[in-house]
XYZ file of C-alpha atoms in Angstrom:
355
model
C -5.062 -61.169 -23.672
C -1.598 -61.971 -22.447
C 0.170 -65.151 -23.474
C 1.686 -67.017 -20.580
C 4.304 -69.462 -21.892
C 7.470 -67.595 -22.813
C 10.208 -70.243 -22.904
C 11.089 -73.121 -25.180
C 11.758 -76.626 -23.870
C 15.431 -75.788 -23.305
C 14.523 -72.720 -21.237
C 15.374 -70.151 -23.919
C 13.242 -67.029 -24.159
C 11.023 -66.784 -27.211
C 8.905 -63.964 -28.663
C 5.416 -63.860 -27.212
C 3.441 -60.683 -27.846
C 3.739 -57.266 -29.451
C 1.700 -54.155 -28.759
C 1.371 -51.877 -31.753
C -0.031 -48.413 -31.049
C -1.461 -47.974 -34.537
C -2.463 -44.341 -33.945
C -1.910 -41.496 -31.528
C -5.376 -40.170 -32.260
C -7.975 -40.566 -29.508
C -11.448 -39.324 -28.638
C -10.646 -39.104 -24.895
C -8.053 -37.234 -22.820
C -7.148 -39.748 -20.100
C -5.021 -38.344 -17.290
C -2.751 -41.400 -17.151
C -2.213 -41.954 -20.906
C 1.301 -43.322 -21.423
C 1.135 -42.416 -25.114
C 0.004 -38.814 -24.530
C -2.734 -39.453 -27.118
C -4.345 -36.446 -28.790
C -7.149 -35.479 -31.141
C -4.783 -35.670 -34.131
C -2.818 -38.537 -35.630
C 0.992 -38.565 -35.571
C 2.415 -37.590 -38.993
C 4.615 -40.717 -39.066
C 1.856 -43.256 -38.527
C 2.046 -46.249 -40.850
C -0.502 -46.410 -43.647
C -2.447 -49.587 -44.338
C 0.078 -51.143 -46.716
C 3.161 -50.472 -44.595
C 1.184 -51.670 -41.590
C 0.446 -54.952 -43.359
C 4.162 -55.396 -44.091
C 4.948 -54.761 -40.426
C 2.443 -57.418 -39.332
C 4.005 -59.939 -41.731
C 7.446 -59.221 -40.272
C 6.122 -59.611 -36.715
C 4.743 -63.027 -37.662
C 8.031 -64.075 -39.296
C 9.906 -63.392 -36.054
C 7.674 -65.904 -34.279
C 5.392 -63.736 -32.155
C 2.003 -65.226 -31.381
C -0.153 -62.334 -30.092
C -0.571 -58.873 -31.631
C -2.237 -56.208 -29.494
C -3.613 -53.375 -31.635
C -4.036 -50.252 -29.531
C -3.464 -46.513 -29.637
C -4.582 -43.825 -28.933
C -7.923 -45.257 -29.874
C -7.369 -47.916 -32.553
C -10.954 -47.753 -33.804
C -10.089 -44.316 -35.229
C -7.497 -45.816 -37.617
C -8.973 -46.565 -41.069
C -6.844 -49.695 -41.434
C -7.859 -51.444 -38.222
C -10.097 -54.117 -39.739
C -7.540 -54.855 -42.462
C -4.845 -55.198 -39.811
C -6.969 -57.651 -37.834
C -7.692 -59.744 -40.926
C -4.045 -59.798 -41.999
C -2.787 -60.661 -38.521
C -5.175 -63.617 -38.373
C -4.093 -64.739 -41.849
C -0.451 -64.610 -40.734
C -1.154 -66.955 -37.837
C -1.163 -64.268 -35.150
C -3.801 -63.900 -32.449
C -5.074 -60.322 -32.922
C -6.505 -58.573 -29.873
C -7.628 -55.004 -29.273
C -6.860 -52.425 -26.602
C -9.629 -49.814 -26.667
C -11.510 -47.383 -24.442
C -14.682 -49.082 -25.689
C -16.649 -45.903 -26.278
C -16.887 -46.399 -30.046
C -17.991 -50.038 -29.997
C -21.526 -50.440 -31.265
C -23.278 -53.670 -32.253
C -22.183 -53.056 -35.844
C -18.555 -52.436 -34.836
C -18.473 -55.528 -32.611
C -19.890 -57.673 -35.405
C -17.338 -56.356 -37.879
C -14.459 -56.939 -35.450
C -15.594 -60.510 -34.931
C -15.991 -61.070 -38.669
C -12.478 -59.694 -39.244
C -11.051 -62.325 -36.914
C -10.460 -60.426 -33.672
C -9.777 -62.877 -30.846
C -10.637 -60.565 -27.957
C -11.342 -56.904 -27.191
C -9.699 -55.387 -24.124
C -11.901 -52.531 -22.881
C -10.723 -50.042 -20.256
C -12.793 -49.589 -17.097
C -11.318 -47.934 -14.015
C -14.270 -47.845 -11.658
C -17.306 -49.886 -10.664
C -19.342 -46.699 -11.030
C -19.091 -43.820 -13.423
C -17.609 -40.949 -11.424
C -13.922 -41.844 -11.063
C -13.687 -43.416 -14.522
C -15.227 -40.399 -16.227
C -13.001 -38.017 -14.296
C -9.843 -39.986 -15.169
C -10.868 -40.300 -18.821
C -11.915 -36.661 -19.246
C -15.459 -37.395 -20.422
C -18.842 -37.344 -18.644
C -20.045 -40.361 -20.673
C -16.915 -42.548 -21.014
C -18.049 -45.113 -18.404
C -21.546 -45.468 -19.812
C -20.276 -45.887 -23.369
C -17.594 -48.391 -22.309
C -20.245 -50.520 -20.613
C -22.412 -50.280 -23.729
C -19.406 -51.400 -25.791
C -18.979 -54.466 -23.578
C -22.642 -55.314 -23.892
C -22.386 -55.000 -27.675
C -19.421 -57.409 -27.691
C -21.310 -59.895 -25.541
C -24.402 -59.731 -27.743
C -22.341 -60.238 -30.904
C -20.375 -63.140 -29.414
C -17.048 -61.273 -29.410
C -14.962 -62.185 -26.328
C -13.870 -59.192 -24.270
C -11.917 -58.447 -21.129
C -11.804 -55.481 -18.769
C -8.535 -53.573 -18.370
C -8.212 -51.448 -15.211
C -5.506 -48.950 -14.330
C -5.155 -49.062 -10.550
C -4.126 -46.024 -8.500
C -4.470 -44.865 -4.929
C -7.843 -43.413 -5.929
C -9.492 -46.661 -7.015
C -7.558 -49.464 -5.278
C -10.539 -50.294 -3.051
C -12.775 -50.684 -6.123
C -10.637 -53.167 -8.033
C -12.371 -56.302 -6.748
C -15.732 -54.643 -7.353
C -14.644 -54.218 -10.965
C -13.725 -57.920 -11.048
C -17.250 -58.742 -9.849
C -18.687 -56.424 -12.505
C -16.524 -58.127 -15.143
C -18.053 -61.476 -14.201
C -21.563 -60.011 -14.269
C -21.023 -58.522 -17.717
C -19.599 -61.768 -19.095
C -15.981 -60.707 -19.489
C -13.398 -63.387 -20.176
C -10.812 -61.731 -17.949
C -9.878 -58.781 -15.768
C -6.380 -57.421 -16.325
C -5.181 -54.959 -13.689
C -2.517 -52.448 -14.781
C -0.562 -50.815 -11.965
C 0.082 -47.164 -12.839
C 3.541 -46.317 -14.144
C 4.154 -42.534 -14.351
C 4.948 -42.235 -18.057
C 3.509 -39.835 -20.648
C 0.635 -37.863 -19.119
C 0.843 -40.278 -16.190
C 3.813 -38.254 -14.917
C 1.328 -35.601 -13.827
C -0.358 -38.037 -11.430
C 2.786 -39.815 -10.205
C 1.631 -39.277 -6.629
C -1.244 -41.695 -7.254
C 1.050 -44.684 -7.814
C 0.215 -47.564 -5.492
C 3.428 -48.318 -3.660
C 5.099 -51.257 -1.910
C 2.931 -52.635 0.898
C -0.430 -51.575 -0.539
C 0.560 -53.007 -3.900
C 1.404 -56.377 -2.332
C -1.846 -56.437 -0.365
C -3.905 -55.818 -3.484
C -1.968 -58.467 -5.404
C -2.738 -60.987 -2.656
C -6.453 -60.182 -2.850
C -6.437 -60.459 -6.643
C -4.652 -63.802 -6.638
C -6.993 -65.239 -4.002
C -10.014 -63.956 -5.922
C -8.659 -65.664 -9.052
C -8.689 -68.978 -7.200
C -12.180 -68.436 -5.803
C -13.961 -67.239 -8.929
C -12.164 -68.835 -11.840
C -12.174 -65.628 -13.933
C -8.768 -64.888 -15.425
C -7.141 -62.104 -13.393
C -3.778 -60.837 -14.619
C -1.734 -58.151 -12.821
C 0.417 -56.090 -15.192
C 3.337 -53.816 -14.254
C 3.415 -55.569 -10.867
C 5.787 -58.470 -11.591
C 6.122 -59.398 -7.925
C 2.821 -61.250 -8.331
C 4.826 -64.357 -9.306
C 6.544 -64.297 -5.903
C 3.330 -63.604 -4.004
C 1.505 -66.441 -5.787
C 4.245 -68.847 -4.763
C 4.280 -67.592 -1.169
C 0.517 -68.124 -0.985
C 0.895 -71.615 -2.451
C -1.266 -70.663 -5.437
C -0.947 -71.915 -8.974
C -0.651 -69.229 -11.644
C -0.947 -69.707 -15.394
C 1.446 -66.781 -15.839
C 5.012 -67.871 -15.209
C 6.956 -64.638 -15.741
C 6.809 -61.146 -14.283
C 8.163 -58.254 -16.360
C 8.446 -59.258 -20.035
C 9.860 -55.943 -21.307
C 12.287 -56.449 -24.163
C 12.615 -60.167 -23.478
C 9.454 -61.690 -24.920
C 7.455 -58.497 -25.458
C 7.851 -55.047 -26.975
C 5.768 -52.129 -28.230
C 5.735 -50.189 -31.496
C 4.674 -46.562 -31.062
C 2.515 -44.568 -33.496
C 5.660 -43.022 -35.038
C 7.233 -46.456 -35.588
C 9.610 -46.497 -32.642
C 10.211 -49.866 -30.983
C 10.462 -49.807 -27.177
C 10.808 -52.637 -24.627
C 7.371 -51.746 -23.208
C 4.878 -48.865 -23.433
C 6.067 -47.428 -20.112
C 9.812 -47.638 -20.829
C 10.596 -44.850 -23.324
C 13.996 -46.139 -24.489
C 14.229 -46.534 -28.261
C 15.461 -49.812 -29.713
C 14.998 -48.618 -33.301
C 12.381 -47.372 -35.730
C 10.504 -49.452 -38.310
C 10.661 -46.529 -40.749
C 14.438 -47.013 -40.894
C 14.956 -50.766 -40.450
C 12.841 -53.913 -40.404
C 11.144 -54.800 -37.144
C 12.761 -58.250 -37.213
C 16.218 -56.681 -37.336
C 15.432 -54.405 -34.404
C 14.051 -57.281 -32.333
C 17.107 -59.436 -32.981
C 19.896 -56.847 -32.791
C 18.932 -53.789 -30.699
C 21.287 -53.067 -27.799
C 18.593 -52.241 -25.231
C 16.790 -55.518 -25.955
C 20.048 -57.499 -25.812
C 20.843 -56.028 -22.391
C 17.407 -56.890 -21.021
C 17.763 -60.487 -22.209
C 21.346 -61.197 -21.163
C 22.715 -58.822 -18.522
C 22.191 -59.222 -14.762
C 19.898 -56.795 -12.971
C 21.287 -54.282 -10.522
C 20.597 -53.541 -6.868
C 18.019 -55.536 -4.935
C 16.605 -57.138 -8.103
C 20.026 -58.574 -8.928
C 20.383 -60.001 -5.411
C 16.832 -61.361 -5.157
C 16.168 -65.078 -5.541
C 13.108 -64.168 -7.600
C 15.083 -61.878 -9.902
C 14.927 -63.941 -13.075
C 11.232 -64.848 -12.727
C 9.897 -61.565 -11.389
C 12.529 -59.397 -13.136
C 11.192 -56.311 -11.365
C 9.403 -53.561 -13.275
C 11.999 -52.209 -15.693
C 9.886 -49.125 -16.396
C 9.657 -48.184 -12.715
C 13.391 -48.747 -12.309
C 13.980 -46.366 -15.209
C 11.510 -43.809 -13.871
C 13.190 -43.823 -10.457
C 16.866 -43.796 -11.431
C 17.245 -43.526 -15.210
C 18.653 -47.091 -15.221
C 16.313 -49.667 -16.696
C 18.590 -52.445 -15.410
C 18.377 -51.123 -11.838
C 16.214 -52.219 -8.947
C 12.454 -51.854 -8.838
C 11.763 -49.144 -6.220
C 8.203 -50.353 -5.545
C 9.073 -53.816 -4.255
C 8.922 -54.881 -0.616
C 12.054 -56.984 -1.112
C 14.016 -53.771 -1.652
C 15.696 -52.661 1.565
C 13.582 -50.020 3.289
C 10.877 -50.086 0.599
C 8.054 -50.824 3.048
C 8.800 -47.931 5.336
C 9.655 -45.507 2.559
C 6.697 -46.477 0.391
C 4.157 -46.274 3.173
C 5.546 -43.038 4.576
C 5.363 -41.300 1.194
C 1.890 -42.718 0.632
C 0.522 -41.359 3.867
C 2.121 -37.963 3.393
C 0.846 -37.430 -0.162
């Protein structure tokens, strides 16, 4: 789902992908939801026509991939229109969904509308942990059924997993399940304690354990051929190089540089896990925000602080800006969950064992 070339021939950054949370409304109550999704829509959500205008503006800026997510995007009445319009504008529309509402009919309609790929969340190789995390006794079963419906209708899909201390040992099992189910990819999202995720901050996979899992994922990628993409763990670019592995993804954290998110209320942020407002599409065009916002300018041009600023990998890895912000309130600061940070190994492992 993620584009992987982010620079022009002269090395300049260029827009790559946008996530638009088209609704706050959701049919689940996931413990780690960065958007704090609820049973009701946000009163400022864009209607179909304003949403179409937003998509046109995103295309004019030069973005190539539009991720439509939520909340649960299948609960927004304009979803299929948004997919069709994005495709017509030359964008690659993809979906971020919990998968529980995908039937054969829904999958067929998504494909007919022009959806390039559906990203379906799955956090466990068996039902128990996933259902507990998602707040539903049937979420796992229905997500699997949604994947099977996509496969049967010829709609490409990928599995998205949020990794925590509770399921880290299952991640490669989920990769194997993804292959068995016919998924095009397995994208692994490392928990960032934002939104409702703040309540489970103790489950964040820190420093040494994070690096070990990244090594296993990168080696599995080489062995199996399935696309495996770590997200919110930008040090994977360093680890891939240290292992002598080729990676089709050449940049770590993209926040504000080639990527941003638009929230259900129209706020533009550098990424879903970094709640710093760049502007609001209700008050100014998205293109103007992308080109002129101060927070985005800083992320593109200013040097990073602390260990990230001193690190040889700084400009490729870029550290996780959301974790830096969560730890210190400074999104330009150092990533506290990196082994290259002085003392991170000892501190990270000590806190992990004590929690």
